[in-house]
Amino acid sequence: MTFRSVILGLLAAAFIAGVTYYNDYILYLPRMVGSFIPPIVLGGMVLFVLACNPLLSRIRGHWALRPNELAVSLVLACIACSVPTDGLLRSFIPATIMPVHLNRITPGWQKDHVLDYVSPALLVSGDDKDRAAVDDWLTGAGPNQHLSLWDIPWAQWRLPFLAWLPLIGLFAVAIIALALIVHRQWSHHERLRYPIADFVTSLLAQGPGATASVSRNKLFWYGLATVVILHVVNGLHAWYPESIDIPLDFTFPAFTQQWPDSYLAEHLSRFLIVPTAVAFSFFLATDVGLSLGIAQLLYAIAFSVLLKAGINPQTSIMTGGGFSWQIFGSYLGMALALLYNGRRYYLQSLKAAACLRPAAASEGLAAWPVRIFIASVAAMTLWLSGLGLSWPIALMAVVLSLLVYLGISRIVAETGLFWCQAFWFPSAVLIGLFGYEALGPSAVALLCMLNLVLTLNPRVGLMPFLVNGLKITESVSVKPARIGWLSGVTYAAALAVALPVFLWINYSLGIQSDGNNWSWRLMPQEAFDTVARAVTTLKLSDRLDQSVSFTSWQRLMHIQPDASFLWWAGIGLALVPVFVFLRLRWPWWPLHPVIFMIWGGHSIRMLGYSFLLGWAIKVLVTRLGGAKSYHQGKIFMVGIIAGELLSCLVYAIIGGIYRHVTGFMPPHYSILP
């Protein structure tokens, strides 16, 4: 790690923080950041490694970046990807201002005084004198108005920033510490595959069998050329519809015509091929690839069977139900299994953190990350208690929020599923466990807001980026501790750049220019509809006043778990260890418990058949050609991933130039879903 690698990484992070939201959600150009393989970073890496770095080396040898420098810069850039859009700001900012607007136009909320159950410090001021702070955020200043950063109504944002930004900072610190804690166990003891990190290091690493051979291997270039030609043909078809195209999206309407009301038929009627997902599946263990491939099919079968049996597995985002609670149970089962598998390492790290082991014996343990993690969790609990949440509920909310990211990070590290959501929220678990009376409407409101701020859209969350980053930098002999503190600095710097830029864009153009209203309108409305539902339920049972006046211990004494929650979560909790046992007991067992953590989601619905295709290709190659053919095929697949990421980057650049020159939107062409 060198000074210039850190500076390059921070500059890249600042660029990503400042430009991504405008590119992705205002101009609607191909997304710079939309998954755990952001084209702006990894596509740029492919271009730099294959073209720019060799050129720099020829001009002047010491100008070229070494593998460890490239790795550090790349990881810092990835850390910044978690800030400007779905990872944080597209949910955090609307969570603090949109409820104020919705309250004005929702008579039911006004009747139940819904916003009165939220601390005023958590929301932008909604007084009449500050009405412009909300209205201008919605509509913007107008096309002929040119705002400066000083024109943003910072005074109205002061209280929510003081309330939320320390919590966001503590959560980021806890996430970084947690990633450092699990890194050695996952990387060295369990030897996970890290498919995304494996792809990156295959391009970055030097020496025999690494980049020198990969970039000079014809199979790599065959794979890259194949997918680039494919996207050139299909990209031209997007611009000139009369030209030919190579279909990757197949629909079979006969299924839905034959069974129009069947949930199973709906999931069988579309077959989407994503070359990157096919290639990553080639990297995986056979049972993992098969499990990703058939997860959604098994979900559709289970859903259909339950409906036929009269059981409703439907779920609500904020309050849970059905498969949402089951997926939470599977996440919990996974966490318990991971804790058991690494019990010796984690216990030794805990003893080292408590200074119960000699310093020499603590080598290789995560003593300081454990200390920082415990301190940050305690600080978050105290902070939420100060905002009005009972401390036991606050502690559980913090732990559940961290569980979301731990689960997704494990899925990404083990399976390479680069587009992944959790599909359960901490509020849904706590409502199912406590009930409205024990929680009270104020706790429900704060928990739902916590969902919006911390866990609404973790598909570009901090921890999975960092988990892969630690593996990448470890391969080039950079110490994880250095990446840990650099990650914290980068996250803070990215937030310092992205936050004013995000607000400046909103107040210049209006949030309504962000055409995807799921984050900024639908979810805040769902959150406070849940609060209104809690108030109505407690009013009808004459328990509202009693619930509001409960102390922390009284809330624990009045817990009334939902029986459905216990059943669904219990099933999910049981399925994971059962499948873990079956995999250990019978080597031929074909399925991985990750199925129960990912099924039912839009991401696996879009990518599942591609993983299944990749699994089938791998099985055929290994059985017909053996280990040698598999390694050659892997080089070809690295080329496919590199070609697709490079195509994303080039198409985004072309679209940006076209938009800048003509003022018109380029034709839409989606390469990665």
XYZ file of C-alpha atoms in Angstrom:
673
model
C 0.000 0.000 0.000
C 1.417 3.366 -1.038
C 0.497 7.008 -0.644
C -0.512 7.348 -4.289
C -2.795 4.294 -4.096
C -4.654 5.845 -1.157
C -4.944 9.216 -2.915
C -6.198 7.579 -6.117
C -8.716 5.555 -4.125
C -9.987 8.636 -2.291
C -10.258 10.615 -5.528
C -12.205 7.769 -7.130
C -14.435 7.602 -4.046
C -15.116 11.342 -4.228
C -15.991 11.080 -7.924
C -18.376 8.175 -7.303
C -19.981 9.979 -4.363
C -20.508 13.152 -6.365
C -21.680 11.784 -9.716
C -23.459 8.473 -9.168
C -26.902 9.689 -8.078
C -27.164 12.204 -10.909
C -26.079 9.608 -13.479
C -28.194 6.722 -12.215
C -31.471 8.350 -11.175
C -31.677 11.765 -12.844
C -30.158 11.173 -16.279
C -31.187 7.479 -16.278
C -27.963 6.467 -17.942
C -26.661 2.902 -17.370
C -26.127 2.598 -13.650
C -22.689 3.233 -12.259
C -23.659 1.441 -9.053
C -26.435 -1.137 -8.897
C -24.927 -4.265 -7.415
C -21.802 -5.628 -5.746
C -19.966 -5.521 -9.095
C -20.354 -1.781 -9.876
C -19.362 -1.145 -13.522
C -17.845 2.241 -12.676
C -15.280 0.471 -10.452
C -14.798 -3.020 -11.860
C -15.334 -1.993 -15.484
C -12.816 0.768 -14.924
C -10.461 -1.782 -13.383
C -10.714 -4.025 -16.433
C -9.967 -1.097 -18.749
C -7.055 0.086 -16.611
C -5.474 -3.353 -16.167
C -5.769 -4.368 -19.803
C -4.990 -1.055 -21.511
C -3.896 1.860 -19.328
C -1.440 0.163 -16.971
C 0.543 -1.602 -19.736
C 0.746 1.734 -21.588
C 2.017 3.514 -18.457
C 4.562 0.761 -17.979
C 5.920 1.297 -21.504
C 6.082 5.077 -21.149
C 7.820 4.989 -17.778
C 7.969 1.820 -15.735
C 7.410 3.303 -12.278
C 4.239 5.075 -13.446
C 2.387 1.775 -13.672
C 0.457 0.748 -10.569
C 1.477 -2.428 -8.790
C -1.143 -5.042 -7.866
C -1.323 -3.953 -4.217
C -1.817 -0.323 -5.279
C -4.566 -1.265 -7.708
C -6.255 -3.394 -5.050
C -6.244 -0.644 -2.415
C -7.580 1.974 -4.836
C -10.286 -0.387 -6.068
C -11.453 -1.304 -2.558
C -11.701 2.340 -1.464
C -13.726 3.125 -4.579
C -16.082 0.226 -3.784
C -16.566 1.516 -0.225
C -17.852 4.802 -1.660
C -20.419 2.928 -3.765
C -22.427 2.221 -0.596
C -23.160 5.913 0.068
C -24.680 8.033 -2.749
C -27.683 5.969 -3.851
C -29.583 2.944 -2.550
C -27.014 2.031 0.073
C -27.801 5.130 2.140
C -28.864 8.520 0.803
C -31.827 7.504 -1.400
C -33.458 6.072 1.721
C -32.041 8.264 4.507
C -32.973 11.690 3.121
C -36.584 10.760 2.149
C -37.083 9.073 5.533
C -36.525 12.400 7.295
C -38.592 14.686 5.054
C -41.182 12.714 3.066
C -43.366 11.865 6.118
C -43.847 15.599 6.727
C -45.287 16.025 3.234
C -47.377 12.851 3.375
C -48.867 13.933 6.693
C -50.291 17.035 5.006
C -52.155 15.003 2.404
C -53.210 12.006 4.519
C -56.226 12.824 6.718
C -55.959 9.496 8.544
C -52.482 10.345 9.770
C -53.651 13.754 10.943
C -56.620 12.235 12.764
C -54.408 9.767 14.628
C -51.612 12.325 15.163
C -49.147 9.867 13.683
C -46.172 12.232 13.537
C -46.664 13.102 17.215
C -45.235 9.677 18.050
C -41.926 10.607 16.402
C -39.323 12.782 18.076
C -39.267 16.162 16.266
C -35.499 15.829 16.046
C -35.852 12.942 13.582
C -37.751 14.882 10.903
C -37.239 18.066 8.937
C -39.309 20.824 10.498
C -42.857 20.809 9.143
C -43.988 24.172 10.513
C -45.741 26.562 8.157
C -42.779 28.940 8.266
C -40.542 26.102 7.070
C -42.962 24.790 4.478
C -40.632 25.774 1.646
C -37.961 23.372 2.921
C -40.305 20.491 2.146
C -42.015 21.872 -0.959
C -38.783 22.864 -2.699
C -37.335 19.422 -2.008
C -40.318 17.879 -3.786
C -40.592 20.179 -6.792
C -37.172 21.813 -7.152
C -36.347 25.427 -7.828
C -37.275 25.265 -11.514
C -35.337 24.837 -14.763
C -34.142 28.458 -14.948
C -33.018 28.729 -11.329
C -29.401 28.074 -10.426
C -28.962 27.199 -6.796
C -25.747 27.163 -4.851
C -25.021 24.948 -1.870
C -25.727 27.922 0.381
C -29.316 28.109 -0.914
C -30.161 24.730 0.646
C -32.213 25.268 3.846
C -29.539 23.828 6.119
C -31.202 25.214 9.258
C -34.222 22.938 8.767
C -31.927 19.944 8.300
C -29.776 20.608 11.364
C -31.794 18.560 13.872
C -32.301 15.422 11.729
C -28.630 15.460 10.787
C -27.618 15.754 14.439
C -29.947 12.864 15.291
C -29.159 10.486 12.426
C -25.603 11.096 11.228
C -23.930 9.931 14.480
C -26.070 6.784 14.323
C -25.101 6.198 10.681
C -21.449 6.728 11.573
C -21.596 4.290 14.481
C -23.344 1.729 12.284
C -20.610 2.045 9.651
C -17.950 1.558 12.346
C -19.779 -1.540 13.630
C -20.052 -2.910 10.076
C -16.328 -2.400 9.432
C -15.410 -4.030 12.750
C -17.734 -6.973 12.073
C -16.176 -7.505 8.633
C -12.717 -7.566 10.207
C -13.889 -10.019 12.880
C -15.271 -12.590 10.443
C -12.608 -12.133 7.758
C -9.966 -14.513 9.089
C -12.519 -17.180 9.969
C -14.157 -17.070 6.538
C -10.983 -16.643 4.497
C -8.463 -18.863 6.314
C -10.421 -21.331 8.411
C -13.498 -21.963 6.263
C -11.768 -21.078 2.975
C -14.815 -19.610 1.282
C -14.592 -19.156 -2.468
C -15.217 -15.371 -2.698
C -16.124 -15.541 -6.424
C -16.151 -11.754 -6.913
C -12.782 -11.354 -5.178
C -11.471 -14.348 -7.131
C -12.391 -12.647 -10.399
C -10.690 -9.392 -9.369
C -7.499 -11.023 -8.104
C -7.237 -13.122 -11.254
C -6.756 -9.831 -13.106
C -4.723 -7.967 -10.485
C -2.272 -10.603 -9.289
C 1.104 -11.010 -10.951
C 3.250 -14.049 -11.478
C 2.896 -17.484 -12.996
C -0.676 -18.565 -13.468
C -2.134 -15.170 -12.563
C -2.554 -11.965 -14.551
C 0.460 -12.610 -16.720
C -1.156 -15.790 -17.978
C -4.802 -14.709 -17.787
C -4.390 -11.570 -19.858
C -2.200 -13.416 -22.359
C -4.373 -16.488 -22.545
C -6.421 -16.765 -25.731
C -9.366 -18.217 -23.831
C -9.650 -15.031 -21.776
C -9.801 -12.918 -24.907
C -12.245 -15.312 -26.554
C -14.589 -14.927 -23.599
C -14.190 -11.141 -23.526
C -14.677 -10.806 -27.288
C -17.746 -13.067 -27.269
C -19.678 -11.000 -24.763
C -18.476 -7.653 -26.162
C -19.668 -8.624 -29.656
C -22.976 -9.776 -28.169
C -23.552 -6.407 -26.490
C -22.370 -4.451 -29.524
C -24.980 -6.242 -31.633
C -27.752 -5.802 -29.058
C -26.686 -2.234 -28.277
C -26.931 -1.335 -31.963
C -30.380 -2.939 -31.991
C -31.412 -0.589 -29.179
C -30.321 2.388 -31.304
C -31.516 0.958 -34.619
C -34.479 -1.385 -34.001
C -34.447 -2.653 -37.576
C -31.022 -4.264 -37.030
C -30.560 -7.796 -35.726
C -30.332 -8.709 -32.065
C -29.246 -11.765 -30.112
C -32.056 -12.669 -27.682
C -31.152 -13.214 -24.037
C -34.638 -12.820 -22.565
C -37.083 -15.589 -23.411
C -40.751 -15.619 -22.406
C -43.138 -18.559 -22.532
C -46.675 -17.132 -22.355
C -48.159 -20.599 -22.837
C -47.589 -21.298 -19.142
C -49.614 -18.294 -17.982
C -52.265 -18.897 -20.622
C -52.696 -22.477 -19.473
C -52.651 -21.602 -15.744
C -53.514 -17.875 -15.547
C -53.878 -17.828 -11.763
C -50.847 -19.979 -10.967
C -47.923 -18.428 -9.140
C -45.758 -21.293 -10.399
C -46.628 -20.548 -14.038
C -45.657 -16.907 -13.546
C -42.151 -17.960 -12.509
C -41.797 -20.476 -15.315
C -42.805 -18.052 -18.046
C -39.524 -16.102 -18.292
C -35.951 -17.272 -18.888
C -33.356 -14.486 -18.686
C -29.698 -15.164 -19.512
C -27.163 -12.908 -17.785
C -23.653 -13.908 -18.965
C -21.964 -12.642 -15.794
C -24.202 -14.816 -13.611
C -23.492 -17.818 -15.868
C -19.770 -17.181 -15.474
C -19.864 -16.757 -11.687
C -21.810 -20.002 -11.372
C -18.857 -21.726 -13.048
C -16.687 -20.610 -10.085
C -18.939 -22.177 -7.449
C -19.190 -25.519 -5.713
C -21.693 -27.701 -7.529
C -24.289 -27.695 -4.747
C -24.127 -23.902 -4.441
C -24.603 -23.330 -8.169
C -27.526 -25.755 -8.323
C -29.133 -24.187 -5.253
C -28.972 -20.701 -6.744
C -30.366 -22.048 -9.990
C -33.458 -23.738 -8.582
C -34.150 -21.532 -5.544
C -36.897 -19.539 -7.204
C -38.487 -22.615 -8.738
C -38.663 -24.270 -5.301
C -40.108 -21.051 -3.872
C -42.810 -20.945 -6.546
C -43.724 -24.575 -5.835
C -43.854 -23.970 -2.067
C -45.898 -20.786 -2.539
C -48.397 -22.544 -4.800
C -48.750 -25.518 -2.443
C -49.370 -23.247 0.546
C -52.006 -21.272 -1.341
C -53.756 -24.492 -2.349
C -53.698 -25.578 1.303
C -55.379 -22.330 2.377
C -52.253 -20.836 3.999
C -51.464 -17.262 3.048
C -47.680 -16.780 2.760
C -47.979 -13.150 1.635
C -45.854 -10.624 3.489
C -45.772 -6.930 4.323
C -42.442 -5.129 4.148
C -42.643 -3.337 7.494
C -44.736 -5.810 9.494
C -43.609 -9.096 7.970
C -45.529 -12.320 7.607
C -45.101 -15.623 5.793
C -41.865 -16.051 3.911
C -40.423 -12.793 5.284
C -40.371 -14.276 8.788
C -39.092 -17.589 7.417
C -36.166 -15.852 5.700
C -35.353 -14.059 8.952
C -35.342 -17.416 10.728
C -32.924 -18.732 8.100
C -30.645 -15.715 8.552
C -30.679 -16.367 12.299
C -29.979 -20.069 11.741
C -27.104 -19.159 9.457
C -25.651 -16.799 12.070
C -25.857 -19.466 14.772
C -24.225 -22.016 12.460
C -21.415 -19.576 11.658
C -20.919 -18.828 15.343
C -20.723 -22.534 16.126
C -18.313 -23.290 13.285
C -15.973 -20.493 14.343
C -16.559 -20.806 18.077
C -12.893 -21.308 18.950
C -11.655 -18.400 16.880
C -14.378 -16.019 18.070
C -13.955 -17.060 21.706
C -10.190 -16.567 21.503
C -10.707 -13.157 19.891
C -13.128 -12.222 22.663
C -10.604 -13.274 25.317
C -7.905 -11.280 23.563
C -10.215 -8.261 23.461
C -10.762 -8.601 27.203
C -6.976 -8.880 27.705
C -7.334 -12.404 29.065
C -4.643 -13.724 26.717
C -0.959 -12.746 26.528
C -0.162 -10.326 23.726
C 2.017 -12.872 21.919
C -0.808 -15.427 21.952
C -3.231 -12.906 20.466
C -1.465 -12.758 17.103
C -3.935 -13.312 14.262
C -6.990 -12.677 16.446
C -9.475 -9.845 16.015
C -8.993 -8.243 19.437
C -9.341 -4.606 18.448
C -12.213 -5.184 16.002
C -14.093 -6.997 18.784
C -13.547 -4.079 21.168
C -14.645 -1.539 18.566
C -17.643 -3.643 17.596
C -18.877 -3.984 21.194
C -18.325 -0.278 21.855
C -20.163 0.814 18.706
C -23.129 -1.505 19.375
C -23.361 -0.173 22.938
C -23.142 3.421 21.684
C -25.867 2.829 19.082
C -28.100 1.294 21.743
C -27.613 4.299 24.026
C -28.214 6.707 21.137
C -31.482 5.021 20.162
C -32.513 4.998 23.823
C -31.942 8.740 23.873
C -34.208 9.062 20.833
C -37.049 7.353 22.713
C -36.561 3.606 22.191
C -36.494 1.309 25.222
C -32.982 -0.029 25.623
C -33.819 -3.767 25.223
C -35.708 -3.012 21.991
C -32.909 -0.686 20.868
C -30.294 -3.391 21.407
C -32.343 -5.954 19.492
C -32.928 -3.482 16.647
C -29.182 -2.847 16.345
C -28.348 -6.562 16.396
C -31.032 -7.365 13.805
C -29.825 -4.565 11.527
C -26.307 -5.984 11.700
C -27.686 -9.469 11.034
C -29.095 -8.231 7.718
C -25.638 -7.256 6.506
C -23.894 -10.266 8.006
C -26.257 -12.576 6.119
C -25.906 -10.774 2.792
C -22.125 -10.638 3.175
C -21.989 -14.371 3.790
C -24.180 -15.042 0.757
C -21.992 -12.852 -1.467
C -18.731 -14.335 -0.141
C -19.904 -17.923 -0.569
C -22.004 -17.720 -3.728
C -20.981 -14.646 -5.722
C -24.623 -13.553 -5.926
C -23.762 -10.008 -6.923
C -27.334 -8.717 -6.683
C -28.795 -9.656 -3.320
C -31.479 -8.373 -0.941
C -32.505 -9.530 2.534
C -36.334 -9.452 2.111
C -36.939 -8.992 5.837
C -36.781 -5.959 8.113
C -35.943 -5.654 11.831
C -39.281 -3.896 12.422
C -41.162 -6.905 11.032
C -39.336 -9.240 13.416
C -39.858 -7.055 16.479
C -43.534 -6.452 15.696
C -44.033 -10.187 15.302
C -42.133 -10.899 18.515
C -43.468 -8.123 20.785
C -46.823 -7.064 19.358
C -48.080 -3.497 19.086
C -48.948 -3.118 22.773
C -45.525 -4.056 24.097
C -43.736 -1.911 21.534
C -46.003 1.127 21.547
C -46.549 3.457 18.560
C -43.415 5.524 19.243
C -41.208 2.445 19.077
C -42.988 1.238 15.925
C -42.358 4.634 14.296
C -38.675 4.705 15.224
C -38.138 1.088 14.164
C -39.747 1.725 10.792
C -37.589 4.817 10.305
C -34.547 2.751 11.261
C -35.494 0.340 8.470
C -35.604 3.212 5.998
C -32.257 4.648 7.057
C -30.119 1.542 7.636
C -31.582 -1.566 5.987
C -34.017 -0.547 3.251
C -31.856 -1.459 0.261
C -28.673 -3.315 1.267
C -27.979 -4.575 -2.271
C -25.177 -1.984 -2.384
C -24.447 -2.024 1.343
C -21.075 -1.387 2.948
C -20.233 -4.780 4.484
C -20.376 -7.003 1.355
C -18.118 -4.547 -0.477
C -15.683 -4.591 2.433
C -15.756 -8.381 2.872
C -14.719 -8.823 -0.756
C -12.250 -5.958 -0.433
C -10.468 -7.576 2.494
C -10.073 -10.767 0.501
C -8.764 -8.867 -2.533
C -6.198 -6.867 -0.575
C -5.157 -9.906 1.454
C -4.169 -11.636 -1.795
C -1.641 -8.844 -2.459
C -0.299 -8.814 1.124
C -2.058 -5.713 2.467
C -2.954 -6.028 6.143
C -6.711 -6.076 6.895
C -6.310 -3.578 9.754
C -5.036 -0.944 7.341
C -7.991 -1.468 5.039
C -10.290 -1.244 8.060
C -9.325 2.265 9.119
C -8.974 3.416 5.512
C -12.522 2.179 4.886
C -13.818 4.308 7.741
C -12.039 7.402 6.402
C -13.298 6.734 2.877
C -16.879 6.221 4.024
C -16.817 9.508 5.938
C -15.269 11.340 2.987
C -17.809 9.876 0.550
C -20.666 10.906 2.834
C -19.233 14.427 3.159
C -19.226 14.745 -0.644
C -22.439 12.907 -1.488
C -24.761 14.461 1.107
C -24.569 18.107 -0.056
C -24.566 17.015 -3.715
C -27.658 14.871 -3.168
C -29.542 17.721 -1.475
C -28.372 20.238 -4.072
C -29.756 18.019 -6.860
C -33.034 17.572 -4.971
C -33.514 21.280 -4.324
C -32.494 22.150 -7.879
C -34.549 19.563 -9.769
C -36.936 18.148 -7.158
C -36.992 14.599 -5.843
C -39.771 13.850 -8.317
C -37.166 13.909 -11.067
C -36.035 10.621 -9.513
C -38.534 8.495 -11.411
C -38.165 5.421 -9.187
C -40.439 6.384 -6.294
C -40.075 3.157 -4.328
C -37.428 4.568 -1.982
C -38.509 8.173 -1.674
C -42.315 7.831 -1.572
C -43.711 4.315 -1.245
C -41.486 3.140 1.603
C -41.918 6.224 3.843
C -45.663 5.931 3.281
C -45.592 2.221 4.158
C -43.581 2.974 7.292
C -46.013 5.503 8.732
C -49.053 3.570 7.538
C -47.694 0.902 9.879
C -47.611 3.444 12.704
C -51.192 4.479 11.922
C -52.208 0.805 11.937
C -50.598 0.332 15.354
C -52.414 3.391 16.760
C -55.767 2.227 15.373
C -55.286 -1.298 16.707
C -54.432 -0.043 20.194
C -57.315 2.443 20.177
C -59.834 -0.233 19.288
C -58.672 -2.344 22.228
C -58.471 0.659 24.609
C -54.783 -0.012 25.233
C -53.209 3.014 23.565
C -52.661 5.119 26.690
C -51.396 2.109 28.623
C -48.966 1.170 25.860
C -47.585 4.701 25.620
C -46.893 4.841 29.383
C -45.038 1.493 29.695
C -41.519 1.470 31.103
C -38.784 -0.624 29.489
C -39.342 -3.556 31.841
C -43.109 -3.359 31.483
C -42.711 -3.667 27.722
C -40.765 -6.879 28.235
C -43.464 -8.166 30.589
C -46.228 -7.516 28.019
C -44.629 -9.344 25.087
C -47.275 -11.108 23.013
C -45.561 -12.989 20.157
C -47.582 -13.616 17.039
C -48.067 -17.386 16.734
C -47.554 -17.167 12.962
C -44.259 -15.386 13.513
C -43.026 -18.132 15.832
C -44.012 -20.857 13.369
C -42.552 -19.222 10.258
C -39.347 -18.056 11.965
C -38.982 -21.452 13.632
C -39.267 -23.237 10.294
C -36.616 -20.972 8.798
C -34.386 -21.457 11.837
C -34.673 -25.250 11.553
C -34.149 -25.522 7.791
C -30.611 -24.099 7.749
C -28.993 -26.403 10.357
C -30.843 -29.398 8.886
C -29.364 -28.720 5.445
C -25.954 -28.001 6.980
C -26.103 -31.416 8.685
C -27.187 -33.142 5.464
C -24.270 -31.597 3.555
C -21.830 -32.781 6.233
C -23.421 -36.223 6.555
C -23.688 -37.048 2.844
C -21.103 -35.603 0.423
C -23.502 -36.218 -2.470
C -26.213 -34.003 -0.952
C -27.019 -31.611 -3.840
C -28.507 -28.545 -2.102
C -27.076 -25.710 -0.013
C -29.063 -23.977 2.796
C -28.561 -20.622 1.060
C -31.778 -21.463 -0.792
C -33.857 -20.461 2.219
C -32.117 -17.096 2.536
C -32.526 -15.922 -1.053
C -35.701 -17.434 -2.491
C -38.693 -15.234 -3.159
C -36.650 -12.199 -4.143
C -36.617 -10.295 -7.412
C -32.855 -10.703 -7.755
C -32.816 -14.498 -7.771
C -35.897 -14.472 -9.978
C -33.903 -12.517 -12.560
C -30.598 -14.363 -12.155
C -31.633 -17.875 -11.093
C -31.823 -19.514 -14.515
C -28.447 -18.025 -15.458
C -26.867 -19.654 -12.420
C -28.607 -22.896 -13.371
C -27.175 -22.666 -16.891
C -23.699 -22.017 -15.484
C -24.055 -25.011 -13.170
C -25.011 -27.249 -16.096
C -22.051 -26.022 -18.176
C -19.659 -26.660 -15.298
C -20.987 -30.190 -14.744
C -20.599 -31.018 -18.447
C -17.100 -29.530 -18.688
C -15.756 -31.278 -15.589
C -17.290 -34.635 -16.440
C -16.232 -34.624 -20.081
C -12.898 -32.820 -19.821
C -11.742 -33.171 -16.222
C -9.841 -30.683 -14.064
C -7.748 -29.303 -16.938
C -10.830 -28.370 -18.954
C -12.402 -26.797 -15.869
C -9.406 -24.488 -15.312
C -9.392 -23.517 -18.974
C -13.126 -22.877 -18.802
C -12.603 -20.702 -15.746
C -10.236 -18.456 -17.706
C -12.884 -18.176 -20.437
C -15.479 -17.222 -17.818
C -13.186 -14.544 -16.368
C -13.103 -13.079 -19.868
C -16.913 -13.114 -20.038
C -17.247 -11.192 -16.762
C -14.550 -8.726 -17.801
C -16.211 -8.212 -21.176
C -19.631 -7.575 -19.677
C -18.310 -5.067 -17.136
C -16.307 -3.334 -19.844
C -19.417 -3.199 -22.054
C -21.373 -1.572 -19.214
C -18.710 1.088 -18.777
C -18.363 1.847 -22.492
C -22.115 2.023 -23.068
C -22.459 4.400 -20.079
C -19.728 6.648 -21.507
C -21.332 6.669 -24.962
C -24.748 7.420 -23.447
C -23.315 10.238 -21.338
C -21.609 11.839 -24.332
C -24.793 11.541 -26.408
C -26.882 13.108 -23.645
C -24.391 15.956 -23.192
C -24.125 16.738 -26.917
C -27.770 16.341 -27.982
C -29.701 16.905 -24.763
C -31.750 13.775 -25.466
C -31.851 10.494 -23.623
C -29.975 7.670 -25.342
C -31.980 4.512 -26.086
C -32.274 2.333 -23.018
C -30.183 -0.810 -23.073
C -29.706 -2.814 -19.895
C -26.625 -5.041 -19.724
C -26.727 -6.071 -16.062
C -30.195 -6.287 -14.455
